Amino acid sequence: MIVALIVSLLLGLQLLFMLLSYRFFRNVRGRQPRESTVEQSSTERNQNAIGAWDASSASALPIAEQGSLLSATLNAPEAKVKLNGESSIVSSESDWNDLALAFPSRFQMSTLTRLFSTDVDGFSLAHMCLNLRGAVPSLLLFEDANHARFGAFCMGDWSMASELKSTGTGENFVFKFDADGNVQTYPWSRTNKSYQIKTKNYIAVGTGREGNAIRIDSELLHGTSSYCETFTSPTLSSNEQFECLRAEAWKV
């Protein structure tokens, strides 16, 4: 009789242990879908943060350019540049900060140093290019006789550019200030890689069947701006052929 009671007690304890074990493992497995949902939501938030980032287009870029473009997309701080020098073309702090928002993110808080100004250094392309030697990146600013303001952000060393060899990267872009003073930027279109060209007679930014985004002669007096395939940019100056009122070059 006692033996039967002991056996019954042991069987009861075994059944209780099995029941508790079943509930424990069911609860553990029940948590897994919820954790997966959290991970999925996090992934979706990251995809939304990337926004317009086109991975298929980015794959065509060199790794360094992919990283900088993705970084600029994910990180959009309020740019606030500092100036080492004065500008006669862009005088408003807000205009400078709006323009800096188009810079690659690692340059958006940079101190810009003026290397050349026609107001101070005269109208000489050779002098401007000499002062730009080794300045990467650089910013070119132009104002034409009708007071249209435009320019280019250049990632290539102008001293390395030639008629047969373009310099620069996919981070180059051109821009203009519209009639309301807003900055309109035109990034690389991936159509060609003619970012920056220099000859003894002119420098040019971008090329295409219709012309350059910006082309200025050796005296910094006359230039052209046409629809340009490199940046799919329109005419940036007030007219396709323009007279240069002043020009500046800055080290970013």
mmCIF file of C-alpha atoms in Angstrom:
data_model
loop_
_atom_site.group_PDB
_atom_site.id
_atom_site.type_symbol
_atom_site.label_atom_id
_atom_site.label_comp_id
_atom_site.label_asym_id
_atom_site.label_seq_id
_atom_site.Cartn_x
_atom_site.Cartn_y
_atom_site.Cartn_z
ATOM 1 C CA MET A 1 0.000 0.000 0.000
ATOM 2 C CA ILE A 2 2.791 2.422 0.910
ATOM 3 C CA VAL A 3 4.686 1.532 -2.234
ATOM 4 C CA ALA A 4 1.628 2.337 -4.360
ATOM 5 C CA LEU A 5 1.283 5.753 -2.717
ATOM 6 C CA ILE A 6 4.956 6.555 -3.353
ATOM 7 C CA VAL A 7 4.635 5.539 -7.014
ATOM 8 C CA SER A 8 1.509 7.679 -7.402
ATOM 9 C CA LEU A 9 3.294 10.655 -5.806
ATOM 10 C CA LEU A 10 6.297 10.305 -8.121
ATOM 11 C CA LEU A 11 4.040 10.098 -11.187
ATOM 12 C CA GLY A 12 2.204 13.227 -10.044
ATOM 13 C CA LEU A 13 5.476 15.132 -9.604
ATOM 14 C CA GLN A 14 6.648 14.001 -13.053
ATOM 15 C CA LEU A 15 3.402 15.213 -14.661
ATOM 16 C CA LEU A 16 3.692 18.564 -12.840
ATOM 17 C CA PHE A 17 7.296 18.989 -14.050
ATOM 18 C CA MET A 18 6.281 18.192 -17.633
ATOM 19 C CA LEU A 19 3.414 20.728 -17.461
ATOM 20 C CA LEU A 20 5.672 23.501 -16.123
ATOM 21 C CA SER A 21 8.325 22.715 -18.757
ATOM 22 C CA TYR A 22 5.734 22.900 -21.537
ATOM 23 C CA ARG A 23 4.472 26.302 -20.368
ATOM 24 C CA PHE A 24 8.033 27.656 -20.074
ATOM 25 C CA PHE A 25 9.088 26.680 -23.611
ATOM 26 C CA ARG A 26 5.779 27.887 -25.060
ATOM 27 C CA ASN A 27 6.349 31.327 -23.504
ATOM 28 C CA VAL A 28 9.928 31.494 -24.843
ATOM 29 C CA ARG A 29 8.813 30.602 -28.355
ATOM 30 C CA GLY A 30 5.924 33.036 -28.071
ATOM 31 C CA ARG A 31 8.346 35.938 -27.598
ATOM 32 C CA GLN A 32 10.268 35.294 -30.843
ATOM 33 C CA PRO A 33 7.705 36.685 -33.308
ATOM 34 C CA ARG A 34 7.425 39.870 -31.246
ATOM 35 C CA GLU A 35 11.204 40.317 -31.304
ATOM 36 C CA SER A 36 11.204 39.723 -35.058
ATOM 37 C CA THR A 37 8.498 42.367 -35.416
ATOM 38 C CA VAL A 38 10.629 44.883 -33.531
ATOM 39 C CA GLU A 39 13.591 44.118 -35.769
ATOM 40 C CA GLN A 40 11.418 44.476 -38.855
ATOM 41 C CA SER A 41 10.065 47.807 -37.657
ATOM 42 C CA SER A 42 13.597 49.027 -37.060
ATOM 43 C CA THR A 43 14.547 48.013 -40.598
ATOM 44 C CA GLU A 44 11.545 49.809 -42.013
ATOM 45 C CA ARG A 45 12.469 52.958 -40.087
ATOM 46 C CA ASN A 46 15.990 52.800 -41.495
ATOM 47 C CA GLN A 47 14.617 52.405 -45.006
ATOM 48 C CA ASN A 48 12.363 55.409 -44.500
ATOM 49 C CA ALA A 49 15.310 57.433 -43.184
ATOM 50 C CA ILE A 50 17.243 56.678 -46.348
ATOM 51 C CA GLY A 51 14.358 58.172 -48.336
ATOM 52 C CA ALA A 52 15.261 58.765 -51.925
ATOM 53 C CA TRP A 53 18.558 56.858 -51.738
ATOM 54 C CA ASP A 54 18.646 54.701 -54.854
ATOM 55 C CA ALA A 55 20.836 51.689 -54.123
ATOM 56 C CA SER A 56 20.851 50.531 -57.729
ATOM 57 C CA SER A 57 22.141 53.922 -58.884
ATOM 58 C CA ALA A 58 24.640 54.103 -56.045
ATOM 59 C CA SER A 59 26.176 50.793 -57.021
ATOM 60 C CA ALA A 60 27.485 52.441 -60.162
ATOM 61 C CA LEU A 61 29.594 54.826 -58.076
ATOM 62 C CA PRO A 62 33.024 54.220 -56.580
ATOM 63 C CA ILE A 63 32.835 53.100 -52.948
ATOM 64 C CA ALA A 64 34.064 56.452 -51.599
ATOM 65 C CA GLU A 65 31.368 58.329 -53.525
ATOM 66 C CA GLN A 66 28.644 55.874 -52.461
ATOM 67 C CA GLY A 67 29.551 56.430 -48.816
ATOM 68 C CA SER A 68 29.565 60.192 -49.025
ATOM 69 C CA LEU A 69 26.230 60.323 -50.860
ATOM 70 C CA LEU A 70 24.595 57.940 -48.378
ATOM 71 C CA SER A 71 26.084 59.880 -45.452
ATOM 72 C CA ALA A 72 24.730 63.129 -46.846
ATOM 73 C CA THR A 73 21.294 61.510 -47.171
ATOM 74 C CA LEU A 74 21.189 60.111 -43.631
ATOM 75 C CA ASN A 75 22.839 63.065 -41.926
ATOM 76 C CA ALA A 76 21.331 66.470 -42.602
ATOM 77 C CA PRO A 77 22.661 68.815 -39.912
ATOM 78 C CA GLU A 78 21.939 72.493 -40.013
ATOM 79 C CA ALA A 79 24.970 73.770 -41.884
ATOM 80 C CA LYS A 80 26.780 76.770 -40.468
ATOM 81 C CA VAL A 81 29.952 77.723 -42.277
ATOM 82 C CA LYS A 82 32.611 80.162 -41.128
ATOM 83 C CA LEU A 83 34.346 82.523 -43.531
ATOM 84 C CA ASN A 84 37.998 83.446 -43.573
ATOM 85 C CA GLY A 85 37.626 86.473 -45.835
ATOM 86 C CA GLU A 86 34.791 88.538 -47.276
ATOM 87 C CA SER A 87 32.661 87.894 -50.335
ATOM 88 C CA SER A 88 31.284 90.518 -52.690
ATOM 89 C CA ILE A 89 29.061 87.916 -54.353
ATOM 90 C CA VAL A 90 27.456 86.053 -51.437
ATOM 91 C CA SER A 91 27.140 88.506 -48.578
ATOM 92 C CA SER A 92 24.252 86.971 -46.614
ATOM 93 C CA GLU A 93 24.997 84.467 -43.859
ATOM 94 C CA SER A 94 21.748 82.644 -44.641
ATOM 95 C CA ASP A 95 22.764 82.340 -48.313
ATOM 96 C CA TRP A 96 26.080 80.825 -47.272
ATOM 97 C CA ASN A 97 24.389 78.346 -44.947
ATOM 98 C CA ASP A 98 21.806 77.383 -47.595
ATOM 99 C CA LEU A 99 24.615 76.788 -50.066
ATOM 100 C CA ALA A 100 26.595 74.748 -47.532
ATOM 101 C CA LEU A 101 23.648 72.365 -47.112
ATOM 102 C CA ALA A 102 24.463 71.092 -50.612
ATOM 103 C CA PHE A 103 28.061 70.297 -49.604
ATOM 104 C CA PRO A 104 28.935 66.700 -48.728
ATOM 105 C CA SER A 105 28.050 66.338 -45.036
ATOM 106 C CA ARG A 106 31.687 66.247 -43.887
ATOM 107 C CA PHE A 107 32.203 69.789 -45.251
ATOM 108 C CA GLN A 108 28.993 71.413 -44.063
ATOM 109 C CA MET A 109 30.584 72.912 -40.945
ATOM 110 C CA SER A 110 33.822 73.922 -42.662
ATOM 111 C CA THR A 111 35.703 77.207 -42.496
ATOM 112 C CA LEU A 112 35.889 78.629 -46.018
ATOM 113 C CA THR A 113 39.011 80.586 -46.928
ATOM 114 C CA ARG A 114 38.966 83.052 -49.796
ATOM 115 C CA LEU A 115 41.901 82.385 -52.108
ATOM 116 C CA PHE A 116 41.063 84.725 -54.961
ATOM 117 C CA SER A 117 38.833 87.687 -55.732
ATOM 118 C CA THR A 118 38.766 89.826 -58.865
ATOM 119 C CA ASP A 119 38.026 92.802 -56.609
ATOM 120 C CA VAL A 120 41.428 92.331 -54.970
ATOM 121 C CA ASP A 121 43.552 90.195 -57.301
ATOM 122 C CA GLY A 122 42.444 91.429 -60.723
ATOM 123 C CA PHE A 123 40.991 89.600 -63.708
ATOM 124 C CA SER A 124 43.425 86.770 -64.370
ATOM 125 C CA LEU A 125 42.513 83.095 -64.754
ATOM 126 C CA ALA A 126 46.177 82.103 -64.399
ATOM 127 C CA HIS A 127 46.381 83.934 -61.067
ATOM 128 C CA MET A 128 43.182 82.290 -59.835
ATOM 129 C CA CYS A 129 44.349 78.787 -60.816
ATOM 130 C CA LEU A 130 47.728 79.397 -59.188
ATOM 131 C CA ASN A 131 46.025 80.347 -55.932
ATOM 132 C CA LEU A 132 43.788 77.270 -56.206
ATOM 133 C CA ARG A 133 46.703 74.835 -56.441
ATOM 134 C CA GLY A 134 46.102 72.027 -53.949
ATOM 135 C CA ALA A 135 42.788 73.514 -52.757
ATOM 136 C CA VAL A 136 40.409 70.564 -52.567
ATOM 137 C CA PRO A 137 37.522 70.989 -52.415
ATOM 138 C CA SER A 138 37.101 74.464 -53.854
ATOM 139 C CA LEU A 139 34.155 76.730 -54.482
ATOM 140 C CA LEU A 140 33.938 79.020 -57.513
ATOM 141 C CA LEU A 141 31.568 81.992 -57.407
ATOM 142 C CA PHE A 142 30.604 84.224 -60.330
ATOM 143 C CA GLU A 143 28.401 87.264 -60.776
ATOM 144 C CA ASP A 144 27.543 88.440 -64.277
ATOM 145 C CA ALA A 145 26.798 91.948 -65.526
ATOM 146 C CA ASN A 146 23.080 91.393 -64.892
ATOM 147 C CA HIS A 147 23.858 90.367 -61.289
ATOM 148 C CA ALA A 148 23.007 86.705 -61.737
ATOM 149 C CA ARG A 149 24.987 84.687 -59.181
ATOM 150 C CA PHE A 150 26.141 81.124 -59.826
ATOM 151 C CA GLY A 151 29.090 78.802 -59.344
ATOM 152 C CA ALA A 152 30.489 75.334 -58.820
ATOM 153 C CA PHE A 153 31.608 73.062 -55.974
ATOM 154 C CA CYS A 154 34.730 71.261 -57.193
ATOM 155 C CA MET A 155 36.324 68.139 -55.710
ATOM 156 C CA GLY A 156 39.262 68.105 -58.125
ATOM 157 C CA ASP A 157 42.568 69.957 -57.959
ATOM 158 C CA TRP A 158 42.489 72.571 -60.722
ATOM 159 C CA SER A 159 46.242 72.234 -61.169
ATOM 160 C CA MET A 160 45.686 68.615 -62.282
ATOM 161 C CA ALA A 161 42.949 69.379 -64.823
ATOM 162 C CA SER A 162 43.669 69.688 -68.540
ATOM 163 C CA GLU A 163 41.867 69.693 -71.869
ATOM 164 C CA LEU A 164 42.406 65.950 -72.188
ATOM 165 C CA LYS A 165 42.105 65.013 -68.523
ATOM 166 C CA SER A 166 39.145 65.954 -66.396
ATOM 167 C CA THR A 167 39.476 66.078 -62.627
ATOM 168 C CA GLY A 168 36.853 65.976 -59.896
ATOM 169 C CA THR A 169 34.410 63.366 -58.565
ATOM 170 C CA GLY A 170 30.704 62.618 -58.436
ATOM 171 C CA GLU A 171 30.461 65.016 -55.502
ATOM 172 C CA ASN A 172 30.964 67.983 -57.837
ATOM 173 C CA PHE A 173 27.877 70.099 -58.403
ATOM 174 C CA VAL A 174 26.875 73.443 -59.901
ATOM 175 C CA PHE A 175 24.384 75.954 -58.553
ATOM 176 C CA LYS A 176 22.729 79.301 -59.000
ATOM 177 C CA PHE A 177 20.783 81.754 -56.874
ATOM 178 C CA ASP A 178 17.318 82.363 -58.340
ATOM 179 C CA ALA A 179 15.468 85.686 -58.492
ATOM 180 C CA ASP A 180 14.197 85.173 -54.928
ATOM 181 C CA GLY A 181 17.690 84.456 -53.613
ATOM 182 C CA ASN A 182 17.106 80.723 -53.180
ATOM 183 C CA VAL A 183 19.901 78.310 -54.007
ATOM 184 C CA GLN A 184 19.225 75.884 -56.849
ATOM 185 C CA THR A 185 21.738 73.020 -56.971
ATOM 186 C CA TYR A 186 22.441 70.513 -59.747
ATOM 187 C CA PRO A 187 24.381 67.382 -58.729
ATOM 188 C CA TRP A 188 26.222 64.981 -60.980
ATOM 189 C CA SER A 189 23.843 63.252 -63.401
ATOM 190 C CA ARG A 190 26.118 60.224 -64.016
ATOM 191 C CA THR A 191 25.903 60.918 -67.758
ATOM 192 C CA ASN A 192 29.624 61.636 -68.110
ATOM 193 C CA LYS A 193 32.621 62.388 -65.908
ATOM 194 C CA SER A 194 33.742 65.694 -67.408
ATOM 195 C CA TYR A 195 33.690 67.484 -64.073
ATOM 196 C CA GLN A 196 36.508 70.060 -64.456
ATOM 197 C CA ILE A 197 38.544 71.000 -67.534
ATOM 198 C CA LYS A 198 41.346 73.535 -67.843
ATOM 199 C CA THR A 199 43.280 74.907 -70.811
ATOM 200 C CA LYS A 200 45.498 77.963 -71.144
ATOM 201 C CA ASN A 201 42.524 79.827 -72.621
ATOM 202 C CA TYR A 202 39.681 78.857 -70.292
ATOM 203 C CA ILE A 203 38.373 76.641 -67.517
ATOM 204 C CA ALA A 204 35.090 74.742 -67.756
ATOM 205 C CA VAL A 205 32.825 72.840 -65.405
ATOM 206 C CA GLY A 206 30.840 70.042 -67.045
ATOM 207 C CA THR A 207 30.401 69.254 -70.725
ATOM 208 C CA GLY A 208 27.708 68.112 -73.127
ATOM 209 C CA ARG A 209 26.493 68.388 -76.686
ATOM 210 C CA GLU A 210 25.114 71.869 -76.016
ATOM 211 C CA GLY A 211 28.051 73.206 -74.019
ATOM 212 C CA ASN A 212 29.438 73.634 -70.523
ATOM 213 C CA ALA A 213 27.657 74.381 -67.276
ATOM 214 C CA ILE A 214 30.224 77.151 -66.756
ATOM 215 C CA ARG A 215 33.041 78.244 -69.029
ATOM 216 C CA ILE A 216 35.139 81.354 -68.382
ATOM 217 C CA ASP A 217 37.972 82.797 -70.461
ATOM 218 C CA SER A 218 41.577 83.480 -69.475
ATOM 219 C CA GLU A 219 40.816 87.087 -68.566
ATOM 220 C CA LEU A 220 37.799 86.203 -66.409
ATOM 221 C CA LEU A 221 35.786 88.651 -68.455
ATOM 222 C CA HIS A 222 33.596 86.584 -70.777
ATOM 223 C CA GLY A 223 31.937 83.252 -70.316
ATOM 224 C CA THR A 224 29.174 80.916 -71.384
ATOM 225 C CA SER A 225 26.655 78.775 -69.535
ATOM 226 C CA SER A 226 24.460 76.273 -71.375
ATOM 227 C CA TYR A 227 22.399 73.206 -70.651
ATOM 228 C CA CYS A 228 24.986 70.687 -69.451
ATOM 229 C CA GLU A 229 24.638 66.910 -69.486
ATOM 230 C CA THR A 230 27.164 66.373 -66.699
ATOM 231 C CA PHE A 231 24.742 67.920 -64.198
ATOM 232 C CA THR A 232 21.531 68.182 -66.287
ATOM 233 C CA SER A 233 21.771 71.855 -65.374
ATOM 234 C CA PRO A 234 20.129 74.745 -67.249
ATOM 235 C CA THR A 235 21.820 78.010 -68.137
ATOM 236 C CA LEU A 236 23.077 79.317 -64.801
ATOM 237 C CA SER A 237 23.900 82.879 -65.842
ATOM 238 C CA SER A 238 21.381 85.501 -66.959
ATOM 239 C CA ASN A 239 22.173 84.654 -70.626
ATOM 240 C CA GLU A 240 24.108 81.844 -72.291
ATOM 241 C CA GLN A 241 26.885 84.290 -73.089
ATOM 242 C CA PHE A 242 27.698 86.529 -70.166
ATOM 243 C CA GLU A 243 30.078 89.240 -69.084
ATOM 244 C CA CYS A 244 31.728 88.476 -65.767
ATOM 245 C CA LEU A 245 31.339 91.289 -63.248
ATOM 246 C CA ARG A 246 33.351 89.559 -60.535
ATOM 247 C CA ALA A 247 34.681 86.130 -59.630
ATOM 248 C CA GLU A 248 35.879 84.484 -56.416
ATOM 249 C CA ALA A 249 37.570 81.212 -55.477
ATOM 250 C CA TRP A 250 37.347 79.671 -51.997
ATOM 251 C CA LYS A 251 38.981 76.718 -50.279
ATOM 252 C CA VAL A 252 36.333 74.640 -48.472
#
